[in-house]
CSV table of C-alpha atoms and ligand atoms in Angstrom, one decimal:
chain,number,residue,atom,x,y,z
A,1,UNK,CA,-78.7,29.0,-43.7
A,2,UNK,CA,-77.4,26.7,-41.0
A,3,UNK,CA,-74.5,28.3,-39.2
A,4,UNK,CA,-70.9,27.0,-39.6
A,5,UNK,CA,-68.6,27.2,-36.5
A,6,UNK,CA,-65.2,26.0,-35.5
A,7,UNK,CA,-65.4,23.3,-32.9
A,8,UNK,CA,-62.0,23.0,-31.1
A,9,UNK,CA,-61.0,19.8,-29.5
A,10,UNK,CA,-58.2,19.5,-27.0
A,11,UNK,CA,-56.4,16.6,-25.3
A,12,UNK,CA,-57.5,15.5,-21.9
A,13,UNK,CA,-53.8,16.0,-20.8
A,14,UNK,CA,-53.5,18.7,-18.2
A,15,UNK,CA,-57.3,18.8,-17.8
A,16,UNK,CA,-57.7,17.0,-14.5
A,17,UNK,CA,-59.3,18.8,-11.5
A,18,UNK,CA,-58.7,22.4,-11.0
A,19,UNK,CA,-56.3,22.7,-14.0
A,20,UNK,CA,-59.2,22.2,-16.4
A,21,UNK,CA,-60.8,25.7,-16.0
A,22,UNK,CA,-57.4,27.4,-16.1
A,23,UNK,CA,-56.4,25.5,-19.3
A,24,UNK,CA,-59.7,26.2,-21.0
A,25,UNK,CA,-59.8,29.9,-20.1
A,26,UNK,CA,-56.3,30.4,-21.3
A,27,UNK,CA,-57.1,28.6,-24.6
A,28,UNK,CA,-60.1,30.9,-25.1
A,29,UNK,CA,-57.9,34.0,-24.5
A,30,UNK,CA,-55.2,32.7,-26.9
A,31,UNK,CA,-57.8,31.8,-29.6
A,32,UNK,CA,-59.2,35.3,-29.4
A,33,UNK,CA,-55.8,36.8,-29.9
A,34,UNK,CA,-54.9,34.4,-32.8
A,35,UNK,CA,-58.1,35.2,-34.6
A,36,UNK,CA,-57.8,39.0,-34.4
A,37,UNK,CA,-59.0,40.5,-37.6
A,38,UNK,CA,-61.3,37.5,-38.4
A,39,UNK,CA,-64.5,39.2,-37.1
A,40,UNK,CA,-65.0,36.7,-34.3
A,41,UNK,CA,-68.4,36.7,-32.8
A,42,UNK,CA,-67.7,34.5,-29.7
A,43,UNK,CA,-65.2,32.0,-28.3
A,44,UNK,CA,-66.7,30.0,-25.5
A,45,UNK,CA,-66.4,26.7,-23.6
A,46,UNK,CA,-69.1,24.2,-24.5
A,47,UNK,CA,-69.0,20.8,-22.9
A,48,UNK,CA,-65.4,19.7,-23.3
A,49,UNK,CA,-64.9,21.7,-26.5
A,50,UNK,CA,-64.4,25.4,-27.4
A,51,UNK,CA,-66.8,26.8,-29.8
A,52,UNK,CA,-65.7,29.7,-32.1
A,53,UNK,CA,-68.3,31.5,-34.1
A,54,UNK,CA,-67.9,34.3,-36.5
A,55,UNK,CA,-69.9,37.4,-37.4
A,56,UNK,CA,-70.5,36.0,-40.9
A,57,UNK,CA,-72.0,32.9,-39.4
A,58,UNK,CA,-69.9,30.9,-41.8
A,59,UNK,CA,-66.5,29.8,-40.4
A,60,UNK,CA,-64.0,29.1,-43.2
A,61,UNK,CA,-61.2,26.6,-43.7
A,62,UNK,CA,-58.7,29.4,-43.3
A,63,UNK,CA,-60.0,30.2,-39.9
A,64,UNK,CA,-59.8,26.6,-38.9
A,65,UNK,CA,-56.2,26.6,-40.1
A,66,UNK,CA,-55.3,29.6,-37.9
A,67,UNK,CA,-56.9,27.8,-34.9
A,68,UNK,CA,-55.0,24.6,-35.6
A,69,UNK,CA,-51.7,26.4,-35.1
A,70,UNK,CA,-52.5,27.5,-31.5
A,71,UNK,CA,-50.9,25.4,-28.9
A,72,UNK,CA,-53.4,23.3,-26.9
A,73,UNK,CA,-55.5,22.6,-30.0
A,74,UNK,CA,-55.6,18.9,-30.8
A,75,UNK,CA,-58.1,19.1,-33.6
A,76,UNK,CA,-60.5,21.6,-35.1
A,77,UNK,CA,-63.7,20.8,-37.0
A,78,UNK,CA,-65.8,23.0,-39.3
A,79,UNK,CA,-69.1,22.0,-37.8
A,80,UNK,CA,-72.7,22.8,-38.7
A,81,UNK,CA,-74.5,24.3,-35.7
A,82,UNK,CA,-78.1,23.2,-35.8
A,83,UNK,CA,-81.1,23.4,-33.5
A,84,UNK,CA,-82.8,20.3,-32.1
A,85,UNK,CA,-84.6,19.9,-35.4
A,86,UNK,CA,-84.3,16.5,-37.1
A,87,UNK,CA,-84.7,17.9,-40.7
A,88,UNK,CA,-82.0,20.5,-40.1
A,89,UNK,CA,-79.3,18.3,-38.5
A,90,UNK,CA,-80.0,15.4,-41.0
A,91,UNK,CA,-79.5,17.8,-43.9
A,92,UNK,CA,-76.3,19.1,-42.3
A,93,UNK,CA,-75.1,15.5,-42.0
A,94,UNK,CA,-75.7,15.0,-45.7
A,95,UNK,CA,-73.7,18.1,-46.5
A,96,UNK,CA,-70.9,17.2,-44.1
A,97,UNK,CA,-70.5,13.8,-45.6
A,98,UNK,CA,-70.7,15.2,-49.1
A,99,UNK,CA,-67.7,17.5,-48.3
A,100,UNK,CA,-65.6,14.8,-46.8
A,101,UNK,CA,-63.7,14.0,-50.0
A,102,UNK,CA,-63.2,10.5,-51.4
A,103,UNK,CA,-64.6,7.7,-49.3
A,104,UNK,CA,-66.1,4.3,-49.6
A,105,UNK,CA,-67.3,3.5,-46.0
A,106,UNK,CA,-68.8,5.6,-43.3
A,107,UNK,CA,-70.6,5.5,-39.9
A,108,UNK,CA,-72.5,7.9,-37.7
A,109,UNK,CA,-71.2,8.5,-34.2
A,110,UNK,CA,-73.7,10.4,-31.9
A,111,UNK,CA,-73.0,11.8,-28.5
A,112,UNK,CA,-75.2,13.6,-26.1
A,113,UNK,CA,-74.0,15.6,-23.2
A,114,UNK,CA,-76.2,16.5,-20.3
A,115,UNK,CA,-79.3,16.9,-22.4
A,116,UNK,CA,-83.0,16.2,-22.0
A,117,UNK,CA,-83.4,15.6,-25.7
A,118,UNK,CA,-85.8,12.8,-26.3
A,119,UNK,CA,-83.7,11.0,-28.9
A,120,UNK,CA,-80.9,8.8,-27.5
A,121,UNK,CA,-77.7,8.0,-29.2
A,122,UNK,CA,-79.0,4.8,-30.7
A,123,UNK,CA,-82.0,6.6,-32.1
A,124,UNK,CA,-79.7,9.2,-33.6
A,125,UNK,CA,-77.5,6.6,-35.2
A,126,UNK,CA,-80.6,5.0,-36.8
A,127,UNK,CA,-82.1,8.3,-37.9
A,128,UNK,CA,-79.1,10.1,-39.3
A,129,UNK,CA,-77.6,6.8,-40.6
A,130,UNK,CA,-80.8,6.1,-42.5
A,131,UNK,CA,-80.8,9.5,-44.1
A,132,UNK,CA,-77.2,9.2,-45.1
A,133,UNK,CA,-77.7,5.7,-46.6
A,134,UNK,CA,-80.5,7.1,-48.8
A,135,UNK,CA,-78.4,10.1,-49.8
A,136,UNK,CA,-75.3,8.0,-50.6
A,137,UNK,CA,-76.7,4.7,-51.9
A,138,UNK,CA,-73.4,3.5,-53.4
A,139,UNK,CA,-71.5,3.9,-50.1
A,140,UNK,CA,-71.3,1.3,-47.3
A,141,UNK,CA,-71.8,1.6,-43.6
A,142,UNK,CA,-68.8,0.1,-41.7
A,143,UNK,CA,-68.8,0.2,-37.9
A,144,UNK,CA,-65.1,-0.6,-37.4
A,145,UNK,CA,-62.5,1.8,-39.0
A,146,UNK,CA,-64.6,3.5,-41.6
A,147,UNK,CA,-63.2,6.0,-44.0
A,148,UNK,CA,-65.3,8.8,-42.6
A,149,UNK,CA,-67.2,9.2,-39.3
A,150,UNK,CA,-70.0,11.7,-39.2
A,151,UNK,CA,-70.2,13.1,-35.7
A,152,UNK,CA,-73.4,14.3,-34.2
A,153,UNK,CA,-73.0,16.0,-30.9
A,154,UNK,CA,-76.1,17.1,-28.9
A,155,UNK,CA,-75.2,19.8,-26.4
A,156,UNK,CA,-77.5,22.1,-24.5
A,157,UNK,CA,-80.2,22.6,-27.1
A,158,UNK,CA,-77.9,22.5,-30.1
A,159,UNK,CA,-76.6,19.8,-32.4
A,160,UNK,CA,-73.1,20.0,-33.9
A,161,UNK,CA,-72.5,18.0,-37.1
A,162,UNK,CA,-69.2,17.5,-38.8
A,163,UNK,CA,-67.3,14.8,-40.7
A,164,UNK,CA,-63.7,16.1,-41.1
A,165,UNK,CA,-61.2,17.6,-38.7
A,166,UNK,CA,-57.9,19.4,-39.2
A,167,UNK,CA,-55.1,18.2,-36.9
A,168,UNK,CA,-53.8,20.9,-34.5
A,169,UNK,CA,-50.3,21.3,-33.1
A,170,UNK,CA,-51.4,19.8,-29.8
A,171,UNK,CA,-49.5,20.7,-26.6
A,172,UNK,CA,-50.8,23.1,-23.9
A,173,UNK,CA,-52.1,26.7,-24.1
A,174,UNK,CA,-49.3,29.2,-23.9
A,175,UNK,CA,-49.4,30.8,-20.5
A,176,UNK,CA,-50.1,27.6,-18.5
A,177,UNK,CA,-46.5,26.7,-18.0
A,178,UNK,CA,-44.7,29.8,-16.8
A,179,UNK,CA,-42.0,31.8,-18.7
A,180,UNK,CA,-38.7,30.8,-20.2
A,181,UNK,CA,-35.9,32.8,-21.8
A,182,UNK,CA,-34.7,31.2,-25.1
A,183,UNK,CA,-31.4,31.7,-26.7
A,184,UNK,CA,-32.4,32.5,-30.3
A,185,UNK,CA,-30.0,32.6,-33.2
A,186,UNK,CA,-31.2,32.9,-36.7
A,187,UNK,CA,-30.2,29.3,-37.4
A,188,UNK,CA,-32.6,26.4,-37.9
A,189,UNK,CA,-32.5,24.9,-34.4
A,190,UNK,CA,-33.3,27.6,-31.8
A,191,UNK,CA,-36.5,28.8,-33.5
A,192,UNK,CA,-37.7,25.1,-33.4
A,193,UNK,CA,-36.6,24.8,-29.8
A,194,UNK,CA,-38.5,28.0,-28.9
A,195,UNK,CA,-41.6,26.8,-30.6
A,196,UNK,CA,-41.4,23.4,-28.8
A,197,UNK,CA,-41.3,24.8,-25.3
A,198,UNK,CA,-44.0,27.3,-26.3
A,199,UNK,CA,-46.1,24.5,-27.5
A,200,UNK,CA,-45.9,23.0,-24.0
A,201,UNK,CA,-47.4,26.1,-22.6
A,202,UNK,CA,-44.4,28.3,-21.8
A,203,UNK,CA,-44.3,32.1,-22.6
A,204,UNK,CA,-41.1,32.5,-24.5
A,205,UNK,CA,-38.8,35.5,-24.3
A,206,UNK,CA,-36.0,35.1,-26.9
A,207,UNK,CA,-32.6,36.7,-26.4
A,208,UNK,CA,-30.4,37.2,-29.5
A,209,UNK,CA,-26.7,37.9,-29.4
A,210,UNK,CA,-25.7,40.0,-32.4
A,211,UNK,CA,-22.2,40.6,-33.7
A,212,UNK,CA,-23.0,44.4,-33.9
A,213,UNK,CA,-21.0,46.6,-34.2
A,214,UNK,CA,-18.4,44.3,-35.7
A,215,UNK,CA,-21.0,42.7,-38.0
A,216,UNK,CA,-24.1,44.1,-39.7
A,217,UNK,CA,-27.5,43.8,-37.9
A,218,UNK,CA,-28.8,41.3,-40.5
A,219,UNK,CA,-29.2,38.5,-37.9
A,220,UNK,CA,-31.3,40.8,-35.8
A,221,UNK,CA,-33.7,41.3,-38.7
A,222,UNK,CA,-33.9,37.6,-39.3
A,223,UNK,CA,-34.7,37.0,-35.7
A,224,UNK,CA,-37.5,39.5,-36.0
A,225,UNK,CA,-38.8,37.7,-39.0
A,226,UNK,CA,-38.6,34.5,-37.0
A,227,UNK,CA,-40.7,36.1,-34.2
A,228,UNK,CA,-43.2,37.1,-36.9
A,229,UNK,CA,-43.2,33.7,-38.4
A,230,UNK,CA,-44.0,32.2,-35.0
A,231,UNK,CA,-46.9,34.7,-34.4
A,232,UNK,CA,-49.7,32.2,-35.1
A,233,UNK,CA,-48.6,30.2,-32.1
A,234,UNK,CA,-48.8,33.3,-29.9
A,235,UNK,CA,-45.8,32.4,-27.7
A,236,UNK,CA,-43.5,35.5,-27.9
A,237,UNK,CA,-44.1,38.9,-26.4
A,238,UNK,CA,-40.7,40.4,-26.5
A,239,UNK,CA,-37.3,39.9,-28.1
A,240,UNK,CA,-34.1,41.1,-26.5
A,241,UNK,CA,-31.0,41.8,-28.6
A,242,UNK,CA,-27.5,42.0,-27.1
A,243,UNK,CA,-24.9,43.7,-29.2
A,244,UNK,CA,-22.0,41.4,-28.4
A,245,UNK,CA,-19.3,42.2,-31.1
A,246,UNK,CA,-17.0,44.4,-29.0
A,247,UNK,CA,-17.0,42.0,-26.1
A,248,UNK,CA,-16.3,39.1,-28.3
A,249,UNK,CA,-13.2,41.0,-29.6
A,250,UNK,CA,-12.1,41.5,-26.0
A,251,UNK,CA,-12.6,37.8,-25.3
A,252,UNK,CA,-10.8,36.8,-28.4
A,253,UNK,CA,-7.8,38.8,-27.3
A,254,UNK,CA,-7.8,37.4,-23.8
A,255,UNK,CA,-8.4,33.7,-24.1
A,256,UNK,CA,-6.7,30.9,-26.1
A,257,UNK,CA,-8.2,30.5,-29.6
A,258,UNK,CA,-9.5,27.0,-29.0
A,259,UNK,CA,-11.6,28.1,-26.0
A,260,UNK,CA,-13.2,31.2,-27.5
A,261,UNK,CA,-16.5,29.6,-28.4
A,262,UNK,CA,-16.9,28.0,-25.0
A,263,UNK,CA,-16.1,31.4,-23.4
A,264,UNK,CA,-18.5,33.3,-25.6
A,265,UNK,CA,-21.2,30.7,-24.7
A,266,UNK,CA,-20.5,31.1,-21.0
A,267,UNK,CA,-21.0,34.8,-21.3
A,268,UNK,CA,-24.1,34.4,-23.4
A,269,UNK,CA,-25.7,32.0,-21.0
A,270,UNK,CA,-24.9,34.2,-18.0
A,271,UNK,CA,-26.4,37.3,-19.7
A,272,UNK,CA,-29.5,35.2,-20.6
A,273,UNK,CA,-29.8,34.1,-17.0
A,274,UNK,CA,-29.7,37.7,-15.8
A,275,UNK,CA,-32.4,38.6,-18.2
A,276,UNK,CA,-34.4,35.6,-17.1
A,277,UNK,CA,-34.2,36.7,-13.5
A,278,UNK,CA,-35.3,40.2,-14.4
A,279,UNK,CA,-38.2,38.7,-16.4
A,280,UNK,CA,-39.2,36.2,-13.7
A,281,UNK,CA,-38.5,33.3,-16.1
A,282,UNK,CA,-37.8,29.9,-14.6
A,283,UNK,CA,-35.5,28.3,-17.2
A,284,UNK,CA,-33.3,28.9,-20.2
A,285,UNK,CA,-33.8,27.1,-23.5
A,286,UNK,CA,-31.2,26.4,-26.2
A,287,UNK,CA,-31.5,24.7,-29.6
A,288,UNK,CA,-28.5,22.4,-28.9
A,289,UNK,CA,-28.5,18.8,-30.2
A,290,UNK,CA,-26.0,16.4,-29.0
A,291,UNK,CA,-22.8,16.3,-31.0
A,292,UNK,CA,-24.2,18.4,-33.8
A,293,UNK,CA,-21.2,20.8,-33.8
A,294,UNK,CA,-18.0,21.3,-31.8
A,295,UNK,CA,-19.7,23.3,-29.1
A,296,UNK,CA,-22.3,20.6,-28.5
A,297,UNK,CA,-20.3,17.7,-27.2
A,298,UNK,CA,-21.1,16.6,-23.7
A,299,UNK,CA,-17.8,18.0,-22.4
A,300,UNK,CA,-18.5,21.4,-23.9
A,301,UNK,CA,-22.1,21.5,-22.9
A,302,UNK,CA,-21.1,20.8,-19.3
A,303,UNK,CA,-18.3,23.4,-19.4
A,304,UNK,CA,-20.8,26.1,-20.5
A,305,UNK,CA,-23.7,25.0,-18.3
A,306,UNK,CA,-21.8,25.3,-15.1
A,307,UNK,CA,-22.0,29.2,-15.2
A,308,UNK,CA,-25.7,29.2,-14.5
A,309,UNK,CA,-27.9,27.8,-11.8
A,310,UNK,CA,-31.2,28.0,-13.6
A,311,UNK,CA,-32.3,24.8,-15.4
A,312,UNK,CA,-31.3,24.8,-19.1
A,313,UNK,CA,-33.9,23.1,-21.3
A,314,UNK,CA,-32.6,21.6,-24.6
A,315,UNK,CA,-35.7,20.2,-26.3
A,316,UNK,CA,-33.7,19.2,-29.4
A,317,UNK,CA,-30.9,17.3,-27.7
A,318,UNK,CA,-31.9,14.0,-29.2
A,319,UNK,CA,-33.2,15.3,-32.6
A,320,UNK,CA,-31.5,14.8,-35.9
A,321,UNK,CA,-31.0,17.7,-38.2
A,322,UNK,CA,-33.5,16.4,-40.7
A,323,UNK,CA,-36.2,16.2,-38.1
A,324,UNK,CA,-35.4,19.8,-37.0
A,325,UNK,CA,-35.5,21.0,-40.6
A,326,UNK,CA,-38.9,19.4,-41.2
A,327,UNK,CA,-40.3,21.0,-38.1
A,328,UNK,CA,-38.8,24.3,-39.2
A,329,UNK,CA,-40.7,24.0,-42.4
A,330,UNK,CA,-43.9,23.2,-40.7
A,331,UNK,CA,-43.7,26.2,-38.3
A,332,UNK,CA,-42.6,28.6,-41.1
A,333,UNK,CA,-39.1,29.4,-40.0
A,334,UNK,CA,-37.1,27.2,-42.4
A,335,UNK,CA,-36.8,29.8,-45.2
A,336,UNK,CA,-35.8,32.6,-42.9
A,337,UNK,CA,-33.2,30.4,-41.2
A,338,UNK,CA,-31.7,29.3,-44.6
A,339,UNK,CA,-30.6,32.9,-45.3
A,340,UNK,CA,-27.1,33.3,-44.2
A,341,UNK,CA,-26.4,36.1,-41.7
A,342,UNK,CA,-23.4,37.0,-39.7
A,343,UNK,CA,-24.1,36.9,-36.0
A,344,UNK,CA,-21.9,36.7,-33.0
A,345,UNK,CA,-21.2,33.0,-33.7
A,346,UNK,CA,-19.5,33.8,-37.0
A,347,UNK,CA,-17.3,36.4,-35.5
A,348,UNK,CA,-13.8,35.7,-34.3
A,349,UNK,CA,-14.2,32.0,-34.9
A,350,UNK,CA,-11.2,29.9,-34.1
A,351,UNK,CA,-9.7,27.7,-36.8
A,352,UNK,CA,-9.8,24.7,-34.5
A,353,UNK,CA,-12.4,24.9,-31.7
A,354,UNK,CA,-11.9,22.7,-28.7
A,355,UNK,CA,-14.3,19.8,-28.8
A,356,UNK,CA,-13.6,18.3,-25.4
A,357,UNK,CA,-12.6,21.2,-23.2
A,358,UNK,CA,-10.6,20.5,-20.0
A,359,UNK,CA,-12.5,22.2,-17.2
A,360,UNK,CA,-9.3,23.7,-15.6
A,361,UNK,CA,-8.3,25.3,-18.9
A,362,UNK,CA,-11.8,26.7,-19.2
A,363,UNK,CA,-11.6,28.2,-15.8
A,364,UNK,CA,-8.2,29.7,-16.5
A,365,UNK,CA,-9.6,31.3,-19.7
A,366,UNK,CA,-12.7,32.6,-17.7
A,367,UNK,CA,-10.5,34.3,-15.2
A,368,UNK,CA,-8.3,35.9,-17.9
A,369,UNK,CA,-10.8,38.8,-18.2
A,370,UNK,CA,-13.3,40.5,-15.9
A,371,UNK,CA,-16.2,38.4,-16.8
A,372,UNK,CA,-18.6,39.8,-14.1
A,373,UNK,CA,-18.1,43.3,-15.3
A,374,UNK,CA,-18.6,42.2,-18.9
A,375,UNK,CA,-21.8,40.4,-18.1
A,376,UNK,CA,-23.2,43.3,-16.1
A,377,UNK,CA,-22.4,45.7,-18.9
A,378,UNK,CA,-24.0,43.5,-21.6
A,379,UNK,CA,-27.2,43.2,-19.5
A,380,UNK,CA,-27.3,47.0,-19.1
A,381,UNK,CA,-27.0,47.7,-22.8
A,382,UNK,CA,-29.5,45.1,-24.0
A,383,UNK,CA,-32.2,46.3,-26.5
A,384,UNK,CA,-35.6,45.0,-27.0
A,385,UNK,CA,-38.7,45.1,-29.1
A,386,UNK,CA,-42.3,44.2,-28.0
A,387,UNK,CA,-45.0,42.4,-30.0
A,388,UNK,CA,-48.6,41.8,-29.0
A,389,UNK,CA,-48.7,38.2,-30.2
A,390,UNK,CA,-48.8,36.6,-26.7
A,391,UNK,CA,-51.6,37.7,-24.4
A,392,UNK,CA,-49.9,36.2,-21.4
A,393,UNK,CA,-46.6,38.0,-21.7
A,394,UNK,CA,-46.1,40.5,-18.9
A,395,UNK,CA,-43.1,42.7,-19.2
A,396,UNK,CA,-41.2,43.0,-15.9
A,397,UNK,CA,-43.1,45.8,-14.1
A,398,UNK,CA,-40.8,46.1,-11.1
A,399,UNK,CA,-38.0,46.8,-13.5
A,400,UNK,CA,-39.2,50.0,-14.9
A,401,UNK,CA,-36.1,51.8,-13.8
A,402,UNK,CA,-33.9,49.3,-15.5
A,403,UNK,CA,-36.0,49.6,-18.6
A,404,UNK,CA,-35.6,53.3,-18.8
A,405,UNK,CA,-31.9,52.8,-18.8
A,406,UNK,CA,-32.1,50.7,-21.9
A,407,UNK,CA,-30.7,52.2,-25.1
A,408,UNK,CA,-33.5,53.3,-27.4
A,409,UNK,CA,-34.6,50.3,-29.2
A,410,UNK,CA,-32.2,51.2,-32.0
A,411,UNK,CA,-33.4,50.3,-35.5
A,412,UNK,CA,-35.5,47.6,-33.9
A,413,UNK,CA,-38.4,50.0,-33.4
A,414,UNK,CA,-39.0,50.8,-37.0
B,501,LIG,P1,-29.0,27.3,-34.3
B,501,LIG,O1,-29.4,26.7,-35.6
B,501,LIG,O2,-30.1,27.4,-33.3
B,501,LIG,O3,-28.2,28.5,-34.5
B,501,LIG,P2,-26.6,25.8,-34.3
B,501,LIG,O4,-26.8,24.5,-34.8
B,501,LIG,O5,-26.1,26.9,-35.2
B,501,LIG,O6,-28.0,26.3,-33.7
B,501,LIG,P3,-24.8,26.7,-32.3
B,501,LIG,O7,-24.6,27.8,-33.1
B,501,LIG,O8,-23.8,25.9,-31.7
B,501,LIG,O9,-25.7,25.6,-33.0
B,501,LIG,O10,-25.8,27.2,-31.2
B,501,LIG,C1,-26.3,26.3,-30.1
B,501,LIG,C2,-27.4,27.1,-29.4
B,501,LIG,O11,-26.8,28.3,-28.8
B,501,LIG,C3,-28.4,27.6,-30.4
B,501,LIG,O12,-29.4,26.7,-30.7
B,501,LIG,C4,-29.0,28.8,-29.6
B,501,LIG,O13,-29.9,28.4,-28.6
B,501,LIG,C5,-27.7,29.3,-28.9
B,501,LIG,N1,-27.2,30.4,-29.8
B,501,LIG,C6,-26.2,30.3,-30.8
B,501,LIG,N2,-26.0,31.5,-31.3
B,501,LIG,C7,-26.8,32.4,-30.7
B,501,LIG,C8,-27.0,33.8,-30.9
B,501,LIG,N3,-26.3,34.5,-31.8
B,501,LIG,N4,-27.9,34.4,-30.1
B,501,LIG,C9,-28.5,33.6,-29.1
B,501,LIG,N5,-28.4,32.3,-29.0
B,501,LIG,C10,-27.5,31.7,-29.7
B,502,LIG,MG1,-26.1,29.0,-34.7
């Protein structure tokens, strides 16, 4: 029986010059990881595509679905892999068109890449088109904008035939854009923000601030579920958890009520920046969206931002909540985020938070407690858990000593 393979298409973006091989090799590595447990036979570069074949010889729609979730994949087609045998690839074209669902019009599009095959594209159009017209006498050929296009690719002694493709998430392969630390709550926004920078090729290291020991650890569990939900994209290797409850209590006693949130956020961003430095990450990421809540006005964003020198990326800054929720559904984090959990943000909340903080008042509040000592202590008590979803994640090696000092990973290891 003719083999069925997944033919992976990627955008030309980022593929110029020397980048191209790096991009393709990374995508091959990431696809291997995403397809663990699927009895992959090989994942290899083939003339501007990546070809994935399976031990069974019969790639499935489920395998194509897994591939479509990997950043860098623009489209994936379940293709018939034929030899240079006219009878075989014409029969494959009939099957591919037969599986394409409802349609009225079609065309054949043939492409040859670096081949000595005697038939040229026009010959292939005529040959395969003729066979399809006979097999589907009630359907029409339409050269411009047909319902279905049957692709016939002749590459290095093989012919790939397919008629339908699944849209992928696009973007760039994780591992081609450096590392970021993302501030992850269990809400809707920050998982989406994390996924978005991961989709642009960044390895993501989320940091979650929990209200423990003043709250339960339920938000920590939700964050772990979020990491699991994002597994198909392969962008997270480690989650850090910072038990923040005690320090929030200290802050709430030291600073005016209306400035509590801004002060918590300044501490959170500073701790995240320290972790980013230890991890060798180049930027921080938050799920902020302009004006969404009190802490996300321009004044307050600026008042928080000034404590760090690293770039803070806010991929959702111009997004509406509905758009974010739709994306959360698509990436599988929506239902996890809709479960209410106390985290550090629900702890010691002021009745009336400041929406347009005056910077001198913020500085006065900041100096009302030993913020440097607090930040240092929080960094030294951080806990973490590793996953093997992201082949490009490298834990900070030079920091072995620091890691040994970490508290045992608490209930996060179970
Ligand atoms: P989200 O849905 O991501 O929780 P939100 O709409 O609840 O966002 P805020 O709570 O103001 O908005 O949080 C703004 C951003 O601050 C979040 O998107 C996230 O990046 C960060 N953040 C908030 N709470 C936490 C937390 N407990 N741990 C880590 N980061 C947090
Ligand atoms: Mg939140």
